[in-house]
Amino acid sequence: MNTALSMNSLGNGYRALVIGASGGLGAAFCQWLEQDPRCAGVRTLGRGTLPMLDLEQPESIAEAAAALAAQAPYQLIVHAAGLLHRGAIGPEKSYAAIEDHALKAVFQVNALGPALVLRHFLPLLGPEGAMAMLSAKVGSIGDNRLGGWYAYRASKAALNMLVKTAAIELARTQPRARLLSLHPGTVISRLSQPFRGAVAARPASLAAGELLNLIDRLTPADSGEFFAYDGERLAW
Ligand SMILES: NC(=O)c1ccc[n+]([C@@H]2O[C@H](COP(=O)([O-])OP(=O)(O)OC[C@H]3O[C@@H](n4cnc5c(N)ncnc54)[C@H](OP(=O)(O)O)[C@@H]3O)[C@@H](O)[C@H]2O)c1
C-alpha cells in the first residue's frame, strides 16, 4: 500500500464492519480501513469470529447482528464473503455438470445468506452510510457471453436482484444511504486461484483500495446499482 485512504463521505470517526474478513479481499478491506485516520474502528465477522457468522447457518446471521446492535450504527458495511469452489464443488462447464448439492451450497453462501445479511444488517447502517455487497461481473445476465459457471453466475445474479430490491426500499426510509453491488475484477485470492488462467489478476490490496475509493465517490443516487472496481456501471 503506497497511498493513504480517507473515506471522506463517511465523516470523521466512522465505524466499519467487514463480513468475510478472513478472505483475500475482506482482509485487504480491513487493512485499508484500519489505516484511515477517519475510521474509529473496524469490526469483523465470519466463520472464525466471535460472534460467529456462517452464511450457511441462518440463525447465526441474526444472532451476530443482534450482538453488534449495541455498537451500531456502522457508517460502512462491506460484505466480502462468497463461494466459487470448495471440495467437490466447482464451476460447471456444462449444464450436464449441474449438481443439486453444489447449487444449494453456492446459492446459500452467495445469495440466500446475503439476503439475511441485508435483512439483519441494513438496520445497523447509519443514515448516511454505505453498504457494499461483493458480487461478480459473471453474475451479469447482459454480459454473459461465455456461458458455464451456472451456480456461481446465477447466485450472483440473484444477489444483484436482492441488492436492487433492498435499495429501493432503503431509499424510502434512508434516502442518504447507499447500498451497492460491486465487482472487484479478477483478484488474487483462494477463490480465484484455480481459475485465473491468462487473465491478469490484481492484488487484493489494490482491488480493495479501488473499491473503497469507488464507494466513497458514489452517491445515494447510485444506490441499488452494479459497478465494477473502476467505476464502470455494469449491465444486469
Ligand atoms: N477473487 C476474484 O477474482 C473475485 C472476482 C469477482 C468477485 N469476487 C467476489 O469477491 C468476494 C470475495 O472473494 P475473495 O476473492 O476474497 O475470496 P476468498 O479469499 O476465497 O474469501 C472468501 C470469503 O468468504 C467467506 N465464506 C465462505 N463461505 C462462507 C460461509 N459459509 N459463511 C461465512 N463466510 C464464508 C470465507 O470465509 P472462510 O475463511 O471462513 O472460508 C472468506 O472470508 C466474493 O463474494 C467473490 O465472489 C471475487
PDB file of C-alpha atoms and ligand atoms in Angstrom:
ATOM      1  CA  MET A   1       0.000   0.000   0.000  1.00  0.00           C
ATOM      2  CA  ASN A   2       1.642   3.229  -1.032  1.00  0.00           C
ATOM      3  CA  THR A   3      -1.140   5.814  -0.863  1.00  0.00           C
ATOM      4  CA  ALA A   4      -3.311   6.737   2.079  1.00  0.00           C
ATOM      5  CA  LEU A   5      -7.038   6.135   2.075  1.00  0.00           C
ATOM      6  CA  SER A   6      -9.578   8.536   3.515  1.00  0.00           C
ATOM      7  CA  MET A   7     -13.281   7.771   3.258  1.00  0.00           C
ATOM      8  CA  ASN A   8     -14.450  11.390   3.197  1.00  0.00           C
ATOM      9  CA  SER A   9     -18.109  10.572   2.548  1.00  0.00           C
ATOM     10  CA  LEU A  10     -18.403   8.710   5.864  1.00  0.00           C
ATOM     11  CA  GLY A  11     -17.395  11.586   8.151  1.00  0.00           C
ATOM     12  CA  ASN A  12     -14.888  11.685  10.976  1.00  0.00           C
ATOM     13  CA  GLY A  13     -14.900   8.796  13.415  1.00  0.00           C
ATOM     14  CA  TYR A  14     -16.860   6.444  11.173  1.00  0.00           C
ATOM     15  CA  ARG A  15     -17.256   2.810  12.204  1.00  0.00           C
ATOM     16  CA  ALA A  16     -16.830  -0.024   9.720  1.00  0.00           C
ATOM     17  CA  LEU A  17     -17.940  -3.650   9.636  1.00  0.00           C
ATOM     18  CA  VAL A  18     -16.430  -6.224   7.280  1.00  0.00           C
ATOM     19  CA  ILE A  19     -18.232  -9.552   6.797  1.00  0.00           C
ATOM     20  CA  GLY A  20     -15.941 -12.213   5.326  1.00  0.00           C
ATOM     21  CA  ALA A  21     -12.841 -10.540   6.728  1.00  0.00           C
ATOM     22  CA  SER A  22     -10.810 -13.773   6.541  1.00  0.00           C
ATOM     23  CA  GLY A  23     -10.868 -13.751   2.733  1.00  0.00           C
ATOM     24  CA  GLY A  24      -8.368 -12.179   0.372  1.00  0.00           C
ATOM     25  CA  LEU A  25     -10.485  -9.110  -0.296  1.00  0.00           C
ATOM     26  CA  GLY A  26     -12.023  -8.984   3.182  1.00  0.00           C
ATOM     27  CA  ALA A  27      -8.606  -8.853   4.871  1.00  0.00           C
ATOM     28  CA  ALA A  28      -7.451  -6.185   2.421  1.00  0.00           C
ATOM     29  CA  PHE A  29     -10.519  -4.039   3.190  1.00  0.00           C
ATOM     30  CA  CYS A  30      -9.671  -4.275   6.888  1.00  0.00           C
ATOM     31  CA  GLN A  31      -6.041  -3.258   6.317  1.00  0.00           C
ATOM     32  CA  TRP A  32      -7.037  -0.150   4.382  1.00  0.00           C
ATOM     33  CA  LEU A  33      -9.744   0.866   6.848  1.00  0.00           C
ATOM     34  CA  GLU A  34      -7.504   0.397   9.892  1.00  0.00           C
ATOM     35  CA  GLN A  35      -5.089   2.916   8.355  1.00  0.00           C
ATOM     36  CA  ASP A  36      -7.755   5.522   7.572  1.00  0.00           C
ATOM     37  CA  PRO A  37      -7.420   8.291  10.185  1.00  0.00           C
ATOM     38  CA  ARG A  38     -11.171   8.974   9.889  1.00  0.00           C
ATOM     39  CA  CYS A  39     -12.033   5.388  10.843  1.00  0.00           C
ATOM     40  CA  ALA A  40     -12.760   4.897  14.553  1.00  0.00           C
ATOM     41  CA  GLY A  41     -12.807   1.116  14.361  1.00  0.00           C
ATOM     42  CA  VAL A  42     -13.235  -1.922  12.150  1.00  0.00           C
ATOM     43  CA  ARG A  43     -15.383  -4.807  13.334  1.00  0.00           C
ATOM     44  CA  THR A  44     -15.049  -8.142  11.560  1.00  0.00           C
ATOM     45  CA  LEU A  45     -17.453 -11.049  11.195  1.00  0.00           C
ATOM     46  CA  GLY A  46     -17.064 -14.513   9.707  1.00  0.00           C
ATOM     47  CA  ARG A  47     -16.978 -18.185  10.487  1.00  0.00           C
ATOM     48  CA  GLY A  48     -13.964 -17.730  12.767  1.00  0.00           C
ATOM     49  CA  THR A  49     -15.046 -14.651  14.757  1.00  0.00           C
ATOM     50  CA  LEU A  50     -16.935 -14.164  17.984  1.00  0.00           C
ATOM     51  CA  PRO A  51     -19.824 -13.781  17.491  1.00  0.00           C
ATOM     52  CA  MET A  52     -19.651 -16.185  14.579  1.00  0.00           C
ATOM     53  CA  LEU A  53     -21.426 -15.532  11.284  1.00  0.00           C
ATOM     54  CA  ASP A  54     -21.845 -18.518   8.971  1.00  0.00           C
ATOM     55  CA  LEU A  55     -23.868 -17.856   5.828  1.00  0.00           C
ATOM     56  CA  GLU A  56     -24.937 -21.500   5.889  1.00  0.00           C
ATOM     57  CA  GLN A  57     -26.368 -21.126   9.405  1.00  0.00           C
ATOM     58  CA  PRO A  58     -29.123 -18.529   9.019  1.00  0.00           C
ATOM     59  CA  GLU A  59     -29.661 -18.150  12.747  1.00  0.00           C
ATOM     60  CA  SER A  60     -26.011 -17.145  13.171  1.00  0.00           C
ATOM     61  CA  ILE A  61     -26.631 -14.135  10.893  1.00  0.00           C
ATOM     62  CA  ALA A  62     -29.478 -12.866  13.066  1.00  0.00           C
ATOM     63  CA  GLU A  63     -27.525 -13.582  16.242  1.00  0.00           C
ATOM     64  CA  ALA A  64     -24.407 -11.779  15.031  1.00  0.00           C
ATOM     65  CA  ALA A  65     -26.437  -8.719  14.069  1.00  0.00           C
ATOM     66  CA  ALA A  66     -28.173  -8.722  17.456  1.00  0.00           C
ATOM     67  CA  ALA A  67     -24.796  -8.964  19.210  1.00  0.00           C
ATOM     68  CA  LEU A  68     -23.439  -5.976  17.269  1.00  0.00           C
ATOM     69  CA  ALA A  69     -26.567  -3.827  17.537  1.00  0.00           C
ATOM     70  CA  ALA A  70     -25.360  -2.108  20.718  1.00  0.00           C
ATOM     71  CA  GLN A  71     -22.381  -0.632  18.810  1.00  0.00           C
ATOM     72  CA  ALA A  72     -24.500   0.471  15.822  1.00  0.00           C
ATOM     73  CA  PRO A  73     -24.746   2.486  13.676  1.00  0.00           C
ATOM     74  CA  TYR A  74     -21.993   1.466  11.292  1.00  0.00           C
ATOM     75  CA  GLN A  75     -21.292   4.008   8.575  1.00  0.00           C
ATOM     76  CA  LEU A  76     -19.687   1.349   6.343  1.00  0.00           C
ATOM     77  CA  ILE A  77     -20.653  -2.307   5.973  1.00  0.00           C
ATOM     78  CA  VAL A  78     -18.769  -4.407   3.425  1.00  0.00           C
ATOM     79  CA  HIS A  79     -19.934  -7.939   2.673  1.00  0.00           C
ATOM     80  CA  ALA A  80     -16.872  -9.675   1.188  1.00  0.00           C
ATOM     81  CA  ALA A  81     -17.843 -13.345   1.589  1.00  0.00           C
ATOM     82  CA  GLY A  82     -18.555 -15.647  -1.318  1.00  0.00           C
ATOM     83  CA  LEU A  83     -18.145 -19.160  -2.694  1.00  0.00           C
ATOM     84  CA  LEU A  84     -16.974 -20.325  -6.122  1.00  0.00           C
ATOM     85  CA  HIS A  85     -15.375 -23.677  -5.288  1.00  0.00           C
ATOM     86  CA  ARG A  86     -14.661 -25.960  -2.349  1.00  0.00           C
ATOM     87  CA  GLY A  87     -14.072 -29.690  -2.165  1.00  0.00           C
ATOM     88  CA  ALA A  88     -16.133 -31.380  -4.873  1.00  0.00           C
ATOM     89  CA  ILE A  89     -17.923 -28.110  -5.719  1.00  0.00           C
ATOM     90  CA  GLY A  90     -16.590 -26.127  -8.650  1.00  0.00           C
ATOM     91  CA  PRO A  91     -17.798 -24.067 -11.580  1.00  0.00           C
ATOM     92  CA  GLU A  92     -19.757 -26.174 -14.081  1.00  0.00           C
ATOM     93  CA  LYS A  93     -18.525 -26.126 -17.694  1.00  0.00           C
ATOM     94  CA  SER A  94     -21.823 -27.608 -18.955  1.00  0.00           C
ATOM     95  CA  TYR A  95     -25.406 -27.975 -17.810  1.00  0.00           C
ATOM     96  CA  ALA A  96     -24.578 -31.686 -17.709  1.00  0.00           C
ATOM     97  CA  ALA A  97     -22.444 -30.911 -14.642  1.00  0.00           C
ATOM     98  CA  ILE A  98     -25.193 -29.163 -12.626  1.00  0.00           C
ATOM     99  CA  GLU A  99     -25.490 -30.863  -9.218  1.00  0.00           C
ATOM    100  CA  ASP A 100     -28.218 -30.253  -6.685  1.00  0.00           C
ATOM    101  CA  HIS A 101     -25.903 -30.139  -3.653  1.00  0.00           C
ATOM    102  CA  ALA A 102     -23.478 -27.746  -5.300  1.00  0.00           C
ATOM    103  CA  LEU A 103     -26.236 -25.408  -6.493  1.00  0.00           C
ATOM    104  CA  LYS A 104     -27.689 -25.296  -2.993  1.00  0.00           C
ATOM    105  CA  ALA A 105     -24.337 -24.613  -1.320  1.00  0.00           C
ATOM    106  CA  VAL A 106     -23.332 -21.851  -3.748  1.00  0.00           C
ATOM    107  CA  PHE A 107     -26.761 -20.213  -3.607  1.00  0.00           C
ATOM    108  CA  GLN A 108     -26.739 -20.422   0.189  1.00  0.00           C
ATOM    109  CA  VAL A 109     -23.386 -18.618   0.503  1.00  0.00           C
ATOM    110  CA  ASN A 110     -23.772 -16.152  -2.383  1.00  0.00           C
ATOM    111  CA  ALA A 111     -27.466 -15.265  -2.301  1.00  0.00           C
ATOM    112  CA  LEU A 112     -29.608 -16.734   0.495  1.00  0.00           C
ATOM    113  CA  GLY A 113     -27.168 -15.911   3.299  1.00  0.00           C
ATOM    114  CA  PRO A 114     -26.547 -12.398   1.933  1.00  0.00           C
ATOM    115  CA  ALA A 115     -30.330 -11.845   1.747  1.00  0.00           C
ATOM    116  CA  LEU A 116     -30.439 -12.396   5.500  1.00  0.00           C
ATOM    117  CA  VAL A 117     -27.369 -10.181   5.895  1.00  0.00           C
ATOM    118  CA  LEU A 118     -29.399  -7.432   4.207  1.00  0.00           C
ATOM    119  CA  ARG A 119     -32.337  -8.128   6.483  1.00  0.00           C
ATOM    120  CA  HIS A 120     -30.370  -8.068   9.720  1.00  0.00           C
ATOM    121  CA  PHE A 121     -27.546  -5.597   8.995  1.00  0.00           C
ATOM    122  CA  LEU A 122     -29.273  -2.840   6.986  1.00  0.00           C
ATOM    123  CA  PRO A 123     -30.979  -1.736  10.230  1.00  0.00           C
ATOM    124  CA  LEU A 124     -27.462  -1.226  11.697  1.00  0.00           C
ATOM    125  CA  LEU A 125     -26.392   1.098   8.849  1.00  0.00           C
ATOM    126  CA  GLY A 126     -26.070   4.810   9.611  1.00  0.00           C
ATOM    127  CA  PRO A 127     -28.395   7.231   7.777  1.00  0.00           C
ATOM    128  CA  GLU A 128     -25.554   8.484   5.556  1.00  0.00           C
ATOM    129  CA  GLY A 129     -23.745   5.165   5.472  1.00  0.00           C
ATOM    130  CA  ALA A 130     -22.734   2.825   2.668  1.00  0.00           C
ATOM    131  CA  MET A 131     -23.259  -0.923   2.455  1.00  0.00           C
ATOM    132  CA  ALA A 132     -21.435  -2.774  -0.314  1.00  0.00           C
ATOM    133  CA  MET A 133     -22.060  -6.378  -1.320  1.00  0.00           C
ATOM    134  CA  LEU A 134     -19.314  -8.042  -3.367  1.00  0.00           C
ATOM    135  CA  SER A 135     -20.900  -9.501  -6.460  1.00  0.00           C
ATOM    136  CA  ALA A 136     -19.181 -10.562  -9.700  1.00  0.00           C
ATOM    137  CA  LYS A 137     -19.390  -9.457 -13.316  1.00  0.00           C
ATOM    138  CA  VAL A 138     -20.097 -13.063 -14.307  1.00  0.00           C
ATOM    139  CA  GLY A 139     -23.410 -12.560 -12.488  1.00  0.00           C
ATOM    140  CA  SER A 140     -24.388 -10.064 -15.193  1.00  0.00           C
ATOM    141  CA  ILE A 141     -27.017 -11.643 -17.461  1.00  0.00           C
ATOM    142  CA  GLY A 142     -26.495  -8.966 -20.118  1.00  0.00           C
ATOM    143  CA  ASP A 143     -22.731  -9.539 -20.186  1.00  0.00           C
ATOM    144  CA  ASN A 144     -22.849 -13.360 -20.274  1.00  0.00           C
ATOM    145  CA  ARG A 145     -21.020 -14.308 -23.457  1.00  0.00           C
ATOM    146  CA  LEU A 146     -19.092 -17.439 -22.459  1.00  0.00           C
ATOM    147  CA  GLY A 147     -21.704 -19.495 -20.571  1.00  0.00           C
ATOM    148  CA  GLY A 148     -20.729 -22.048 -17.927  1.00  0.00           C
ATOM    149  CA  TRP A 149     -20.340 -21.411 -14.173  1.00  0.00           C
ATOM    150  CA  TYR A 150     -24.085 -21.998 -13.666  1.00  0.00           C
ATOM    151  CA  ALA A 151     -24.337 -21.901  -9.890  1.00  0.00           C
ATOM    152  CA  TYR A 152     -21.931 -19.003  -9.370  1.00  0.00           C
ATOM    153  CA  ARG A 153     -23.390 -16.865 -12.174  1.00  0.00           C
ATOM    154  CA  ALA A 154     -26.991 -17.480 -11.142  1.00  0.00           C
ATOM    155  CA  SER A 155     -26.301 -16.925  -7.439  1.00  0.00           C
ATOM    156  CA  LYS A 156     -24.596 -13.591  -8.128  1.00  0.00           C
ATOM    157  CA  ALA A 157     -27.461 -12.562 -10.441  1.00  0.00           C
ATOM    158  CA  ALA A 158     -29.818 -13.372  -7.562  1.00  0.00           C
ATOM    159  CA  LEU A 159     -27.636 -11.328  -5.200  1.00  0.00           C
ATOM    160  CA  ASN A 160     -27.832  -8.379  -7.592  1.00  0.00           C
ATOM    161  CA  MET A 161     -31.632  -8.554  -7.607  1.00  0.00           C
ATOM    162  CA  LEU A 162     -31.699  -8.695  -3.812  1.00  0.00           C
ATOM    163  CA  VAL A 163     -29.449  -5.615  -3.612  1.00  0.00           C
ATOM    164  CA  LYS A 164     -31.531  -3.689  -6.151  1.00  0.00           C
ATOM    165  CA  THR A 165     -34.772  -4.570  -4.385  1.00  0.00           C
ATOM    166  CA  ALA A 166     -33.475  -3.695  -0.920  1.00  0.00           C
ATOM    167  CA  ALA A 167     -32.012  -0.413  -2.229  1.00  0.00           C
ATOM    168  CA  ILE A 168     -35.441   0.676  -3.489  1.00  0.00           C
ATOM    169  CA  GLU A 169     -36.878   0.062  -0.047  1.00  0.00           C
ATOM    170  CA  LEU A 170     -33.901   1.618   1.762  1.00  0.00           C
ATOM    171  CA  ALA A 171     -34.272   4.822  -0.266  1.00  0.00           C
ATOM    172  CA  ARG A 172     -37.748   5.348   1.204  1.00  0.00           C
ATOM    173  CA  THR A 173     -36.545   5.401   4.805  1.00  0.00           C
ATOM    174  CA  GLN A 174     -32.814   6.239   4.473  1.00  0.00           C
ATOM    175  CA  PRO A 175     -32.593   8.423   1.342  1.00  0.00           C
ATOM    176  CA  ARG A 176     -29.000   9.453   2.056  1.00  0.00           C
ATOM    177  CA  ALA A 177     -27.664   5.890   2.411  1.00  0.00           C
ATOM    178  CA  ARG A 178     -26.009   3.807  -0.324  1.00  0.00           C
ATOM    179  CA  LEU A 179     -26.448   0.086  -0.999  1.00  0.00           C
ATOM    180  CA  LEU A 180     -24.187  -1.135  -3.792  1.00  0.00           C
ATOM    181  CA  SER A 181     -23.371  -4.288  -5.712  1.00  0.00           C
ATOM    182  CA  LEU A 182     -19.664  -4.274  -6.615  1.00  0.00           C
ATOM    183  CA  HIS A 183     -17.425  -6.311  -8.916  1.00  0.00           C
ATOM    184  CA  PRO A 184     -13.809  -6.369  -7.711  1.00  0.00           C
ATOM    185  CA  GLY A 185     -12.260  -7.525 -11.006  1.00  0.00           C
ATOM    186  CA  THR A 186     -10.117 -10.649 -11.108  1.00  0.00           C
ATOM    187  CA  VAL A 187      -8.215 -10.598  -7.836  1.00  0.00           C
ATOM    188  CA  ILE A 188      -5.519 -12.879  -6.418  1.00  0.00           C
ATOM    189  CA  SER A 189      -7.237 -14.964  -3.708  1.00  0.00           C
ATOM    190  CA  ARG A 190      -8.155 -18.516  -2.752  1.00  0.00           C
ATOM    191  CA  LEU A 191     -11.420 -18.126  -4.657  1.00  0.00           C
ATOM    192  CA  SER A 192      -9.818 -17.209  -7.982  1.00  0.00           C
ATOM    193  CA  GLN A 193      -6.627 -19.285  -7.634  1.00  0.00           C
ATOM    194  CA  PRO A 194      -7.596 -22.305  -9.802  1.00  0.00           C
ATOM    195  CA  PHE A 195      -9.309 -20.201 -12.500  1.00  0.00           C
ATOM    196  CA  ARG A 196      -7.172 -17.157 -13.152  1.00  0.00           C
ATOM    197  CA  GLY A 197      -5.568 -18.530 -16.324  1.00  0.00           C
ATOM    198  CA  ALA A 198      -4.108 -15.853 -18.531  1.00  0.00           C
ATOM    199  CA  VAL A 199      -6.274 -13.084 -17.079  1.00  0.00           C
ATOM    200  CA  ALA A 200      -4.192 -10.503 -15.240  1.00  0.00           C
ATOM    201  CA  ALA A 201      -5.269 -10.845 -11.611  1.00  0.00           C
ATOM    202  CA  ARG A 202      -4.751  -7.831  -9.346  1.00  0.00           C
ATOM    203  CA  PRO A 203      -3.525  -7.997  -5.757  1.00  0.00           C
ATOM    204  CA  ALA A 204      -6.371  -7.912  -3.214  1.00  0.00           C
ATOM    205  CA  SER A 205      -4.899  -4.803  -1.594  1.00  0.00           C
ATOM    206  CA  LEU A 206      -5.080  -2.874  -4.866  1.00  0.00           C
ATOM    207  CA  ALA A 207      -8.633  -4.054  -5.585  1.00  0.00           C
ATOM    208  CA  ALA A 208      -9.899  -3.286  -2.071  1.00  0.00           C
ATOM    209  CA  GLY A 209      -8.370   0.198  -2.194  1.00  0.00           C
ATOM    210  CA  GLU A 210     -10.021   0.859  -5.557  1.00  0.00           C
ATOM    211  CA  LEU A 211     -13.388  -0.390  -4.287  1.00  0.00           C
ATOM    212  CA  LEU A 212     -13.218   1.767  -1.153  1.00  0.00           C
ATOM    213  CA  ASN A 213     -12.388   4.817  -3.259  1.00  0.00           C
ATOM    214  CA  LEU A 214     -15.319   3.957  -5.526  1.00  0.00           C
ATOM    215  CA  ILE A 215     -17.718   3.584  -2.574  1.00  0.00           C
ATOM    216  CA  ASP A 216     -16.534   6.988  -1.348  1.00  0.00           C
ATOM    217  CA  ARG A 217     -17.259   8.614  -4.739  1.00  0.00           C
ATOM    218  CA  LEU A 218     -20.681   7.036  -5.297  1.00  0.00           C
ATOM    219  CA  THR A 219     -23.726   8.911  -4.028  1.00  0.00           C
ATOM    220  CA  PRO A 220     -27.202   7.930  -2.830  1.00  0.00           C
ATOM    221  CA  ALA A 221     -28.339   8.442  -6.456  1.00  0.00           C
ATOM    222  CA  ASP A 222     -26.147   5.428  -7.338  1.00  0.00           C
ATOM    223  CA  SER A 223     -27.715   3.207  -4.680  1.00  0.00           C
ATOM    224  CA  GLY A 224     -29.016  -0.111  -5.983  1.00  0.00           C
ATOM    225  CA  GLU A 225     -26.645  -0.114  -8.949  1.00  0.00           C
ATOM    226  CA  PHE A 226     -23.973  -2.619 -10.040  1.00  0.00           C
ATOM    227  CA  PHE A 227     -20.467  -1.224 -10.511  1.00  0.00           C
ATOM    228  CA  ALA A 228     -17.037  -2.568 -11.410  1.00  0.00           C
ATOM    229  CA  TYR A 229     -13.989  -1.503  -9.351  1.00  0.00           C
ATOM    230  CA  ASP A 230     -13.081   1.101 -11.996  1.00  0.00           C
ATOM    231  CA  GLY A 231     -16.467   2.814 -11.746  1.00  0.00           C
ATOM    232  CA  GLU A 232     -17.975   1.208 -14.869  1.00  0.00           C
ATOM    233  CA  ARG A 233     -21.713   0.688 -14.477  1.00  0.00           C
ATOM    234  CA  LEU A 234     -22.367  -2.959 -15.323  1.00  0.00           C
ATOM    235  CA  ALA A 235     -25.315  -4.439 -17.189  1.00  0.00           C
ATOM    236  CA  TRP A 236     -27.696  -6.520 -15.098  1.00  0.00           C
TER     237      TRP A 236
HETATM  238  N1  LIG B   1     -11.224 -13.004  -6.403  1.00  0.00           N
HETATM  239  C1  LIG B   1     -11.837 -12.673  -7.518  1.00  0.00           C
HETATM  240  O1  LIG B   1     -11.232 -12.692  -8.619  1.00  0.00           O
HETATM  241  C2  LIG B   1     -13.304 -12.248  -7.477  1.00  0.00           C
HETATM  242  C3  LIG B   1     -13.902 -11.862  -8.686  1.00  0.00           C
HETATM  243  C4  LIG B   1     -15.242 -11.469  -8.673  1.00  0.00           C
HETATM  244  C5  LIG B   1     -15.936 -11.466  -7.487  1.00  0.00           C
HETATM  245  N2  LIG B   1     -15.322 -11.857  -6.324  1.00  0.00           N
HETATM  246  C6  LIG B   1     -16.142 -11.854  -5.090  1.00  0.00           C
HETATM  247  O2  LIG B   1     -15.454 -11.170  -4.070  1.00  0.00           O
HETATM  248  C7  LIG B   1     -15.794 -11.738  -2.800  1.00  0.00           C
HETATM  249  C8  LIG B   1     -14.520 -12.046  -2.011  1.00  0.00           C
HETATM  250  O3  LIG B   1     -13.802 -13.031  -2.707  1.00  0.00           O
HETATM  251  P1  LIG B   1     -12.260 -13.355  -2.400  1.00  0.00           P
HETATM  252  O4  LIG B   1     -11.591 -13.386  -3.720  1.00  0.00           O
HETATM  253  O5  LIG B   1     -11.743 -12.504  -1.304  1.00  0.00           O
HETATM  254  O6  LIG B   1     -12.419 -14.882  -1.917  1.00  0.00           O
HETATM  255  P2  LIG B   1     -11.755 -15.682  -0.698  1.00  0.00           P
HETATM  256  O7  LIG B   1     -10.381 -15.211  -0.408  1.00  0.00           O
HETATM  257  O8  LIG B   1     -11.979 -17.116  -1.030  1.00  0.00           O
HETATM  258  O9  LIG B   1     -12.686 -15.266   0.538  1.00  0.00           O
HETATM  259  C9  LIG B   1     -13.993 -15.754   0.644  1.00  0.00           C
HETATM  260  C10 LIG B   1     -14.573 -15.312   1.966  1.00  0.00           C
HETATM  261  O10 LIG B   1     -15.911 -15.830   2.054  1.00  0.00           O
HETATM  262  C11 LIG B   1     -16.036 -16.473   3.314  1.00  0.00           C
HETATM  263  N3  LIG B   1     -17.030 -17.524   3.320  1.00  0.00           N
HETATM  264  C12 LIG B   1     -17.106 -18.610   2.505  1.00  0.00           C
HETATM  265  N4  LIG B   1     -18.132 -19.389   2.913  1.00  0.00           N
HETATM  266  C13 LIG B   1     -18.682 -18.785   3.990  1.00  0.00           C
HETATM  267  C14 LIG B   1     -19.756 -19.107   4.845  1.00  0.00           C
HETATM  268  N5  LIG B   1     -20.484 -20.232   4.717  1.00  0.00           N
HETATM  269  N6  LIG B   1     -20.061 -18.252   5.841  1.00  0.00           N
HETATM  270  C15 LIG B   1     -19.351 -17.122   6.021  1.00  0.00           C
HETATM  271  N7  LIG B   1     -18.312 -16.765   5.254  1.00  0.00           N
HETATM  272  C16 LIG B   1     -17.997 -17.601   4.248  1.00  0.00           C
HETATM  273  C17 LIG B   1     -14.656 -17.029   3.598  1.00  0.00           C
HETATM  274  O11 LIG B   1     -14.563 -17.352   4.955  1.00  0.00           O
HETATM  275  P3  LIG B   1     -13.646 -18.595   5.497  1.00  0.00           P
HETATM  276  O12 LIG B   1     -12.262 -18.004   5.692  1.00  0.00           O
HETATM  277  O13 LIG B   1     -14.302 -18.979   6.776  1.00  0.00           O
HETATM  278  O14 LIG B   1     -13.679 -19.663   4.445  1.00  0.00           O
HETATM  279  C18 LIG B   1     -13.805 -15.839   3.191  1.00  0.00           C
HETATM  280  O15 LIG B   1     -13.810 -14.857   4.203  1.00  0.00           O
HETATM  281  C19 LIG B   1     -16.688 -12.948  -3.094  1.00  0.00           C
HETATM  282  O16 LIG B   1     -18.055 -12.582  -2.970  1.00  0.00           O
HETATM  283  C20 LIG B   1     -16.394 -13.256  -4.548  1.00  0.00           C
HETATM  284  O17 LIG B   1     -17.465 -13.888  -5.186  1.00  0.00           O
HETATM  285  C21 LIG B   1     -14.020 -12.250  -6.295  1.00  0.00           C
END
